[in-house]
mmCIF file of C-alpha atoms in Angstrom:
data_model
loop_
_atom_site.group_PDB
_atom_site.id
_atom_site.type_symbol
_atom_site.label_atom_id
_atom_site.label_comp_id
_atom_site.label_asym_id
_atom_site.label_seq_id
_atom_site.Cartn_x
_atom_site.Cartn_y
_atom_site.Cartn_z
ATOM 1 C CA MET F 1 46.716 89.916 99.928
ATOM 2 C CA ALA F 2 45.419 88.218 103.087
ATOM 3 C CA THR F 3 47.116 84.959 103.935
ATOM 4 C CA VAL F 4 46.318 82.437 106.648
ATOM 5 C CA ASN F 5 48.855 84.074 108.903
ATOM 6 C CA ASP F 6 48.171 87.653 107.969
ATOM 7 C CA PRO F 7 49.852 89.879 110.564
ATOM 8 C CA ARG F 8 46.731 92.028 110.600
ATOM 9 C CA GLU F 9 44.790 89.089 112.019
ATOM 10 C CA ASP F 10 47.271 87.686 114.528
ATOM 11 C CA PRO F 11 48.448 90.131 117.197
ATOM 12 C CA ARG F 12 51.689 88.242 117.828
ATOM 13 C CA LEU F 13 52.597 88.496 114.165
ATOM 14 C CA ALA F 14 51.637 92.156 114.170
ATOM 15 C CA ARG F 15 54.002 92.696 117.093
ATOM 16 C CA LEU F 16 56.758 90.760 115.313
ATOM 17 C CA LEU F 17 56.244 92.862 112.193
ATOM 18 C CA GLU F 18 56.523 96.014 114.238
ATOM 19 C CA ALA F 19 59.536 94.782 116.181
ATOM 20 C CA ILE F 20 61.498 93.653 113.138
ATOM 21 C CA GLN F 21 61.041 96.908 111.228
ATOM 22 C CA SER F 22 63.740 98.641 113.209
ATOM 23 C CA GLY F 23 66.104 95.748 112.540
ATOM 24 C CA LEU F 24 67.348 92.537 114.105
ATOM 25 C CA PRO F 25 69.114 92.805 117.453
ATOM 26 C CA LEU F 26 72.892 92.553 117.065
ATOM 27 C CA THR F 27 73.162 89.654 119.469
ATOM 28 C CA PRO F 28 74.050 85.973 118.888
ATOM 29 C CA ARG F 29 70.411 84.780 118.872
ATOM 30 C CA PRO F 30 68.492 87.681 117.280
ATOM 31 C CA TYR F 31 65.386 85.685 116.363
ATOM 32 C CA ALA F 32 65.108 84.294 119.887
ATOM 33 C CA GLU F 33 65.370 87.799 121.284
ATOM 34 C CA LEU F 34 62.686 89.128 118.931
ATOM 35 C CA GLY F 35 60.510 86.158 119.857
ATOM 36 C CA GLU F 36 60.836 86.917 123.552
ATOM 37 C CA ARG F 37 59.675 90.469 122.969
ATOM 38 C CA VAL F 38 56.534 89.440 121.071
ATOM 39 C CA GLY F 39 55.587 86.093 122.575
ATOM 40 C CA LEU F 40 56.852 83.688 119.911
ATOM 41 C CA SER F 41 59.481 80.957 120.050
ATOM 42 C CA GLU F 42 62.737 81.301 118.132
ATOM 43 C CA GLY F 43 61.537 78.649 115.687
ATOM 44 C CA GLU F 44 58.250 80.446 115.112
ATOM 45 C CA VAL F 45 60.065 83.699 114.371
ATOM 46 C CA VAL F 46 62.430 82.014 111.903
ATOM 47 C CA ASP F 47 59.511 80.248 110.202
ATOM 48 C CA THR F 48 57.377 83.388 110.041
ATOM 49 C CA VAL F 49 60.139 85.603 108.670
ATOM 50 C CA SER F 50 61.066 82.875 106.162
ATOM 51 C CA ARG F 51 57.468 82.797 104.998
ATOM 52 C CA TRP F 52 57.324 86.587 104.670
ATOM 53 C CA VAL F 53 60.440 86.421 102.481
ATOM 54 C CA ARG F 54 59.023 83.559 100.411
ATOM 55 C CA GLU F 55 55.706 85.332 99.910
ATOM 56 C CA GLY F 56 57.377 88.581 98.915
ATOM 57 C CA LEU F 57 56.133 90.656 101.835
ATOM 58 C CA ILE F 58 59.812 91.115 102.675
ATOM 59 C CA LYS F 59 61.696 92.075 99.499
ATOM 60 C CA ARG F 60 65.069 91.430 101.029
ATOM 61 C CA LEU F 61 66.514 90.655 104.419
ATOM 62 C CA GLY F 62 70.007 91.819 105.154
ATOM 63 C CA VAL F 63 72.311 94.750 105.755
ATOM 64 C CA VAL F 64 70.563 98.004 104.798
ATOM 65 C CA VAL F 65 73.264 100.535 103.957
ATOM 66 C CA ARG F 66 73.039 104.300 103.836
ATOM 67 C CA HIS F 67 74.529 105.582 100.642
ATOM 68 C CA ARG F 68 75.736 108.999 101.682
ATOM 69 C CA PRO F 69 78.230 108.034 104.414
ATOM 70 C CA LEU F 70 79.781 105.651 101.882
ATOM 71 C CA GLY F 71 80.524 108.437 99.454
ATOM 72 C CA TYR F 72 77.436 108.174 97.251
ATOM 73 C CA ARG F 73 76.528 111.807 97.677
ATOM 74 C CA ALA F 74 74.473 112.426 94.571
ATOM 75 C CA ASN F 75 70.957 111.113 94.280
ATOM 76 C CA ALA F 76 68.600 111.906 91.430
ATOM 77 C CA MET F 77 65.005 110.989 90.874
ATOM 78 C CA VAL F 78 64.550 110.897 87.111
ATOM 79 C CA VAL F 79 61.001 111.091 85.784
ATOM 80 C CA TRP F 80 60.005 110.303 82.221
ATOM 81 C CA ASP F 81 56.900 110.791 80.108
ATOM 82 C CA VAL F 82 56.836 107.543 78.129
ATOM 83 C CA PRO F 83 53.962 106.089 76.056
ATOM 84 C CA ASP F 84 51.646 104.130 78.371
ATOM 85 C CA ASP F 85 51.735 101.026 76.186
ATOM 86 C CA ARG F 86 55.537 100.861 76.434
ATOM 87 C CA VAL F 87 56.032 101.731 80.087
ATOM 88 C CA GLY F 88 56.392 98.077 81.179
ATOM 89 C CA ASP F 89 59.044 97.233 78.601
ATOM 90 C CA ILE F 90 60.972 100.421 79.245
ATOM 91 C CA GLY F 91 60.716 100.083 83.028
ATOM 92 C CA ARG F 92 62.051 96.546 82.951
ATOM 93 C CA ARG F 93 64.881 97.556 80.651
ATOM 94 C CA MET F 94 65.787 100.456 82.946
ATOM 95 C CA SER F 95 65.808 98.201 85.994
ATOM 96 C CA ALA F 96 68.448 95.991 84.440
ATOM 97 C CA HIS F 97 71.026 98.744 85.059
ATOM 98 C CA GLU F 98 72.649 98.246 88.430
ATOM 99 C CA PHE F 99 72.885 101.960 89.207
ATOM 100 C CA VAL F 100 69.073 102.178 89.039
ATOM 101 C CA THR F 101 67.994 101.525 92.633
ATOM 102 C CA LEU F 102 64.225 101.958 92.218
ATOM 103 C CA CYS F 103 61.940 101.986 89.190
ATOM 104 C CA TYR F 104 58.184 102.556 89.378
ATOM 105 C CA ARG F 105 55.197 103.455 87.251
ATOM 106 C CA ARG F 106 53.163 106.215 88.882
ATOM 107 C CA PRO F 107 50.141 108.227 87.697
ATOM 108 C CA ARG F 108 50.441 111.402 85.622
ATOM 109 C CA ARG F 109 48.712 114.483 87.029
ATOM 110 C CA GLY F 110 47.674 116.481 83.982
ATOM 111 C CA GLU F 111 49.898 118.992 82.240
ATOM 112 C CA ASP F 112 51.384 119.991 85.561
ATOM 113 C CA TRP F 113 52.936 116.550 86.078
ATOM 114 C CA PRO F 114 53.053 114.545 82.830
ATOM 115 C CA TYR F 115 55.547 111.897 83.993
ATOM 116 C CA ASN F 116 54.568 108.246 84.379
ATOM 117 C CA LEU F 117 57.906 106.461 84.929
ATOM 118 C CA PHE F 118 60.198 107.127 87.889
ATOM 119 C CA CYS F 119 63.674 105.838 88.603
ATOM 120 C CA MET F 120 66.236 106.578 91.282
ATOM 121 C CA ILE F 121 69.960 106.803 90.639
ATOM 122 C CA HIS F 122 72.692 106.979 93.268
ATOM 123 C CA GLY F 123 76.205 108.034 92.338
ATOM 124 C CA ARG F 124 79.378 109.468 93.794
ATOM 125 C CA ASP F 125 78.714 112.902 92.341
ATOM 126 C CA ARG F 126 76.422 114.826 90.048
ATOM 127 C CA HIS F 127 78.680 114.374 87.063
ATOM 128 C CA SER F 128 78.607 110.584 87.248
ATOM 129 C CA VAL F 129 74.844 110.536 87.827
ATOM 130 C CA ASN F 130 74.281 112.740 84.772
ATOM 131 C CA ALA F 131 76.487 110.428 82.713
ATOM 132 C CA GLN F 132 74.444 107.448 83.899
ATOM 133 C CA ILE F 133 71.198 109.200 82.953
ATOM 134 C CA GLU F 134 72.495 109.764 79.410
ATOM 135 C CA LEU F 135 73.566 106.136 79.201
ATOM 136 C CA LEU F 136 70.142 105.042 80.417
ATOM 137 C CA ALA F 137 68.331 107.285 77.920
ATOM 138 C CA GLU F 138 70.341 105.818 75.054
ATOM 139 C CA ALA F 139 69.992 102.217 76.212
ATOM 140 C CA CYS F 140 66.212 102.598 76.538
ATOM 141 C CA GLY F 141 65.636 104.667 73.391
ATOM 142 C CA LEU F 142 64.571 107.713 75.393
ATOM 143 C CA THR F 143 66.966 110.415 74.208
ATOM 144 C CA ASP F 144 64.057 112.460 72.778
ATOM 145 C CA THR F 145 61.572 111.614 75.544
ATOM 146 C CA PRO F 146 60.509 114.410 77.911
ATOM 147 C CA ARG F 147 62.128 113.958 81.296
ATOM 148 C CA ALA F 148 63.049 115.866 84.428
ATOM 149 C CA VAL F 149 65.991 115.247 86.750
ATOM 150 C CA LEU F 150 65.392 116.059 90.403
ATOM 151 C CA PHE F 151 68.573 115.961 92.452
ATOM 152 C CA SER F 152 68.047 115.817 96.186
ATOM 153 C CA SER F 153 69.664 118.678 98.046
ATOM 154 C CA ARG F 154 68.580 118.107 101.611
ATOM 155 C CA CYS F 155 67.289 115.201 103.658
ATOM 156 C CA PHE F 156 64.728 116.133 106.287
ATOM 157 C CA LYS F 157 63.905 112.562 107.308
ATOM 158 C CA GLN F 158 65.006 109.069 106.360
ATOM 159 C CA ARG F 159 64.065 105.793 107.967
ATOM 160 C CA GLY F 160 62.414 102.483 107.129
ATOM 161 C CA ALA F 161 58.663 102.473 106.556
ATOM 162 C CA ARG F 162 56.556 101.675 109.599
ATOM 163 C CA TYR F 163 53.396 99.714 109.040
ATOM 164 C CA LEU F 164 50.428 98.986 111.275
ATOM 165 C CA ALA F 165 51.528 100.656 114.466
ATOM 166 C CA GLU F 166 52.397 104.272 114.913
ATOM 167 C CA VAL F 167 55.733 104.318 116.627
ATOM 168 C CA PRO F 168 57.900 107.345 117.252
ATOM 169 C CA SER F 169 60.603 107.805 114.661
ATOM 170 C CA GLY F 170 63.690 106.548 116.424
ATOM 171 C CA ASP F 171 66.382 106.729 113.793
ATOM 172 C CA THR F 172 65.416 109.907 112.033
ATOM 173 C CA ARG F 173 68.408 111.628 110.598
ATOM 174 C CA SER F 174 68.300 115.099 109.275
ATOM 175 C CA GLY F 175 70.946 117.287 107.852
ATOM 176 C CA ARG F 176 72.142 119.211 104.882
ATOM 177 C CA MET F 177 73.799 117.150 102.197
ATOM 178 C CA ARG F 178 77.106 118.203 100.851
ATOM 179 C CA PRO F 179 76.556 119.694 97.395
ATOM 180 C CA ALA F 180 77.838 117.241 94.832
ATOM 181 C CA MET A 1 84.798 109.168 101.744
ATOM 182 C CA ALA A 2 83.690 109.842 105.281
ATOM 183 C CA THR A 3 84.954 106.644 106.816
ATOM 184 C CA ALA A 4 87.916 104.426 106.157
ATOM 185 C CA LEU A 5 86.562 100.915 106.087
ATOM 186 C CA SER A 6 88.415 97.711 106.735
ATOM 187 C CA VAL A 7 88.199 94.866 104.245
ATOM 188 C CA LEU A 8 86.025 92.999 106.741
ATOM 189 C CA GLN A 9 83.630 95.944 106.987
ATOM 190 C CA GLN A 10 83.476 96.177 103.199
ATOM 191 C CA HIS A 11 82.485 92.513 103.012
ATOM 192 C CA LEU A 12 79.903 92.959 105.729
ATOM 193 C CA LEU A 13 78.372 95.855 103.796
ATOM 194 C CA ASN A 14 78.416 94.247 100.381
ATOM 195 C CA ASP A 15 77.971 90.514 100.830
ATOM 196 C CA PHE A 16 74.918 90.428 103.069
ATOM 197 C CA GLN A 17 72.507 93.004 101.681
ATOM 198 C CA ARG A 18 70.167 90.128 100.919
ATOM 199 C CA ASP A 19 69.742 86.527 101.970
ATOM 200 C CA LEU A 20 70.727 86.996 105.580
ATOM 201 C CA PRO A 21 70.756 83.432 106.950
ATOM 202 C CA LEU A 22 67.359 82.486 108.390
ATOM 203 C CA THR A 23 68.789 80.226 111.052
ATOM 204 C CA PRO A 24 69.011 80.791 114.818
ATOM 205 C CA THR A 25 72.571 82.130 114.536
ATOM 206 C CA PRO A 26 72.815 84.293 111.405
ATOM 207 C CA TYR A 27 75.837 86.283 112.588
ATOM 208 C CA ARG A 28 77.818 83.123 113.290
ATOM 209 C CA GLU A 29 77.093 81.976 109.748
ATOM 210 C CA MET A 30 78.241 85.318 108.382
ATOM 211 C CA ALA A 31 81.401 84.964 110.461
ATOM 212 C CA ASP A 32 82.000 81.447 109.123
ATOM 213 C CA ALA A 33 81.553 82.664 105.549
ATOM 214 C CA LEU A 34 84.111 85.425 106.129
ATOM 215 C CA GLY A 35 86.524 83.323 108.179
ATOM 216 C CA VAL A 36 86.318 85.488 111.294
ATOM 217 C CA ASP A 37 84.694 84.991 114.672
ATOM 218 C CA GLU A 38 81.126 85.955 115.511
ATOM 219 C CA GLU A 39 82.271 88.548 118.039
ATOM 220 C CA ALA A 40 84.058 90.483 115.266
ATOM 221 C CA VAL A 41 80.973 90.428 113.028
ATOM 222 C CA LEU A 42 78.743 91.697 115.827
ATOM 223 C CA SER A 43 81.091 94.448 116.967
ATOM 224 C CA HIS A 44 81.690 95.716 113.410
ATOM 225 C CA LEU A 45 77.967 95.701 112.594
ATOM 226 C CA GLN A 46 77.353 97.563 115.835
ATOM 227 C CA SER A 47 79.894 100.243 115.031
ATOM 228 C CA LEU A 48 78.667 100.595 111.431
ATOM 229 C CA GLN A 49 75.147 101.051 112.759
ATOM 230 C CA THR A 50 76.206 103.502 115.459
ATOM 231 C CA GLY A 51 78.189 105.442 112.867
ATOM 232 C CA GLY A 52 75.157 105.667 110.577
ATOM 233 C CA VAL A 53 76.729 103.698 107.720
ATOM 234 C CA ILE A 54 73.998 101.074 107.960
ATOM 235 C CA SER A 55 70.480 101.875 109.037
ATOM 236 C CA ARG A 56 69.762 98.338 110.236
ATOM 237 C CA VAL A 57 70.256 94.660 109.662
ATOM 238 C CA GLY A 58 66.768 93.609 108.809
ATOM 239 C CA PRO A 59 63.956 93.568 106.299
ATOM 240 C CA VAL A 60 63.036 95.821 103.424
ATOM 241 C CA PHE A 61 59.276 95.453 103.027
ATOM 242 C CA ALA A 62 57.509 95.435 99.675
ATOM 243 C CA PRO A 63 55.456 98.596 99.290
ATOM 244 C CA ASN A 64 51.663 98.416 99.499
ATOM 245 C CA ARG A 65 51.423 94.850 100.752
ATOM 246 C CA LEU A 66 50.474 95.991 104.210
ATOM 247 C CA GLY A 67 48.676 99.243 104.592
ATOM 248 C CA ALA A 68 48.842 101.987 102.012
ATOM 249 C CA SER A 69 51.563 104.296 100.804
ATOM 250 C CA THR A 70 52.186 107.094 98.382
ATOM 251 C CA LEU A 71 54.888 109.437 97.158
ATOM 252 C CA ALA A 72 53.817 113.025 97.737
ATOM 253 C CA ALA A 73 55.177 116.269 96.344
ATOM 254 C CA VAL A 74 54.564 119.905 97.243
ATOM 255 C CA ALA A 75 55.690 123.068 95.473
ATOM 256 C CA VAL A 76 56.745 125.077 98.509
ATOM 257 C CA PRO A 77 57.762 128.748 98.330
ATOM 258 C CA PRO A 78 61.494 128.599 99.165
ATOM 259 C CA GLU A 79 61.157 130.834 102.229
ATOM 260 C CA ARG A 80 58.618 128.379 103.710
ATOM 261 C CA LEU A 81 60.507 125.178 102.953
ATOM 262 C CA GLU A 82 61.918 124.502 106.424
ATOM 263 C CA GLU A 83 58.625 125.266 108.134
ATOM 264 C CA VAL A 84 56.647 122.968 105.812
ATOM 265 C CA ALA A 85 59.275 120.197 105.986
ATOM 266 C CA ALA A 86 59.145 120.322 109.792
ATOM 267 C CA LEU A 87 55.360 120.090 109.753
ATOM 268 C CA VAL A 88 55.470 117.097 107.392
ATOM 269 C CA ASN A 89 58.050 115.419 109.648
ATOM 270 C CA THR A 90 55.717 115.534 112.637
ATOM 271 C CA TYR A 91 53.690 112.699 111.096
ATOM 272 C CA ALA A 92 54.858 109.209 112.079
ATOM 273 C CA GLU A 93 53.517 108.092 108.666
ATOM 274 C CA VAL A 94 56.308 110.012 106.911
ATOM 275 C CA ASN A 95 59.448 107.943 106.494
ATOM 276 C CA HIS A 96 61.382 109.833 103.830
ATOM 277 C CA ASN A 97 61.319 113.571 103.302
ATOM 278 C CA TYR A 98 63.660 115.285 100.846
ATOM 279 C CA GLU A 99 64.230 118.632 99.266
ATOM 280 C CA ARG A 100 64.669 118.202 95.511
ATOM 281 C CA GLU A 101 65.684 120.720 92.888
ATOM 282 C CA HIS A 102 62.432 121.393 91.037
ATOM 283 C CA ARG A 103 59.356 123.588 91.292
ATOM 284 C CA TYR A 104 58.009 120.619 93.243
ATOM 285 C CA ASN A 105 60.748 120.930 95.816
ATOM 286 C CA LEU A 106 59.518 118.841 98.764
ATOM 287 C CA TRP A 107 59.099 115.076 98.295
ATOM 288 C CA PHE A 108 58.024 112.663 100.976
ATOM 289 C CA VAL A 109 56.861 109.068 101.300
ATOM 290 C CA LEU A 110 53.771 108.382 103.390
ATOM 291 C CA THR A 111 53.005 104.915 104.732
ATOM 292 C CA ALA A 112 49.798 104.430 106.696
ATOM 293 C CA ARG A 113 47.726 101.568 108.017
ATOM 294 C CA ASP A 114 45.060 102.092 105.332
ATOM 295 C CA GLU A 115 43.880 104.360 102.513
ATOM 296 C CA ALA A 116 41.592 106.300 104.830
ATOM 297 C CA ARG A 117 44.453 107.308 107.120
ATOM 298 C CA LEU A 118 46.613 108.149 104.100
ATOM 299 C CA SER A 119 43.943 110.517 102.731
ATOM 300 C CA GLU A 120 43.477 112.021 106.164
ATOM 301 C CA VAL A 121 47.174 112.861 106.544
ATOM 302 C CA LEU A 122 47.341 114.317 103.028
ATOM 303 C CA ALA A 123 44.286 116.464 103.740
ATOM 304 C CA GLN A 124 45.710 117.641 107.055
ATOM 305 C CA ILE A 125 48.988 118.642 105.431
ATOM 306 C CA GLU A 126 47.120 120.551 102.723
ATOM 307 C CA ALA A 127 44.969 122.310 105.299
ATOM 308 C CA ALA A 128 47.851 123.171 107.619
ATOM 309 C CA THR A 129 50.099 124.510 104.862
ATOM 310 C CA GLY A 130 47.535 125.917 102.439
ATOM 311 C CA LEU A 131 49.492 124.188 99.668
ATOM 312 C CA PRO A 132 48.178 121.490 97.321
ATOM 313 C CA VAL A 133 49.842 118.083 97.659
ATOM 314 C CA LEU A 134 50.480 115.950 94.591
ATOM 315 C CA SER A 135 49.913 112.289 95.507
ATOM 316 C CA LEU A 136 51.644 109.802 93.208
ATOM 317 C CA PRO A 137 50.976 106.269 94.454
ATOM 318 C CA LEU A 138 52.923 103.379 93.037
ATOM 319 C CA LEU A 139 51.087 101.639 90.182
ATOM 320 C CA GLU A 140 53.691 99.085 89.126
ATOM 321 C CA GLU A 141 57.141 98.175 90.377
ATOM 322 C CA PHE A 142 59.804 97.165 87.877
ATOM 323 C CA HIS A 143 62.891 97.014 90.009
ATOM 324 C CA ILE A 144 63.692 93.921 92.010
ATOM 325 C CA ASP A 145 65.643 95.048 95.031
ATOM 326 C CA LEU A 146 68.831 93.028 95.199
ATOM 327 C CA GLY A 147 70.688 95.594 97.227
ATOM 328 C CA PHE A 148 73.198 98.012 95.784
ATOM 329 C CA PRO A 149 76.703 96.906 94.797
ATOM 330 C CA LEU A 150 79.194 99.234 96.454
ATOM 331 C CA ARG A 151 82.403 100.144 94.698
ATOM 332 C CA TRP A 152 85.372 100.885 96.911
ATOM 333 C CA GLU A 153 87.902 102.196 94.428
ATOM 334 C CA ASP A 154 87.568 105.939 93.880
#
């Protein structure tokens, strides 16, 4: 996926990538401030970030909310064992539901882990998440498909991914979740 | 609900999860769109970030475009869970680490500069814990991340 301005080949872009991962400064000219830190002009930062968005390296740029403080206390990873030749269709159909926040195909690992489709569901409580899972199963024709529901019970670490550089984890949050 | 949010805060949380203006003054543009001044936008974003309601205003990167990543799972004997979770957390490559209710009870996301480093960390965790690690890298992504619509009414 190398492009002309691949951050792996231009140290200033690598520094920008590292700097922007922890978020934009909350100051009137955030791109100028980032640029000062990494040796780029404000215009170069805006152009580079725009290109990263256009090329899909950045999936979205905006306010990244934490679900739990907002009352979304239940979070389930639901894994399904669906026929390989239908996983694309089913995955795309699943993703159309707005309560599905992630949906991926991943490899099976033998009889121990037979699941090839993963989705993540956030809800206010366990009851509403379970109701959404039933709705999803019906909408996708998966009521008789083997699945497992893995509610999260404790968060040991949560922060944005860090690429390229190894930086200390600044905004690690850890704590027991309220049972929901 | 942990926090009582003002209408302005609700708009800040919901309306700008994507498409933050890519102009020199994005917060002023947000303020204009909401009919408030830039100072109010900045101070509310600051307090939402300090309070842990938002993790950042910034990018969400596509997985696997830079470096390598995987979702890993370990079946940890319950009495060892905290010890193993703490060991996993010592790696800067780990960005999410959760207990989940399953025989595979510890789930973490590893993001490294390349496949070699990813394998190295997985091997080190296996060696240090004596527990096998299930590595489940992403093969195909179906969901397009548009943010998550928040509902305020309870």
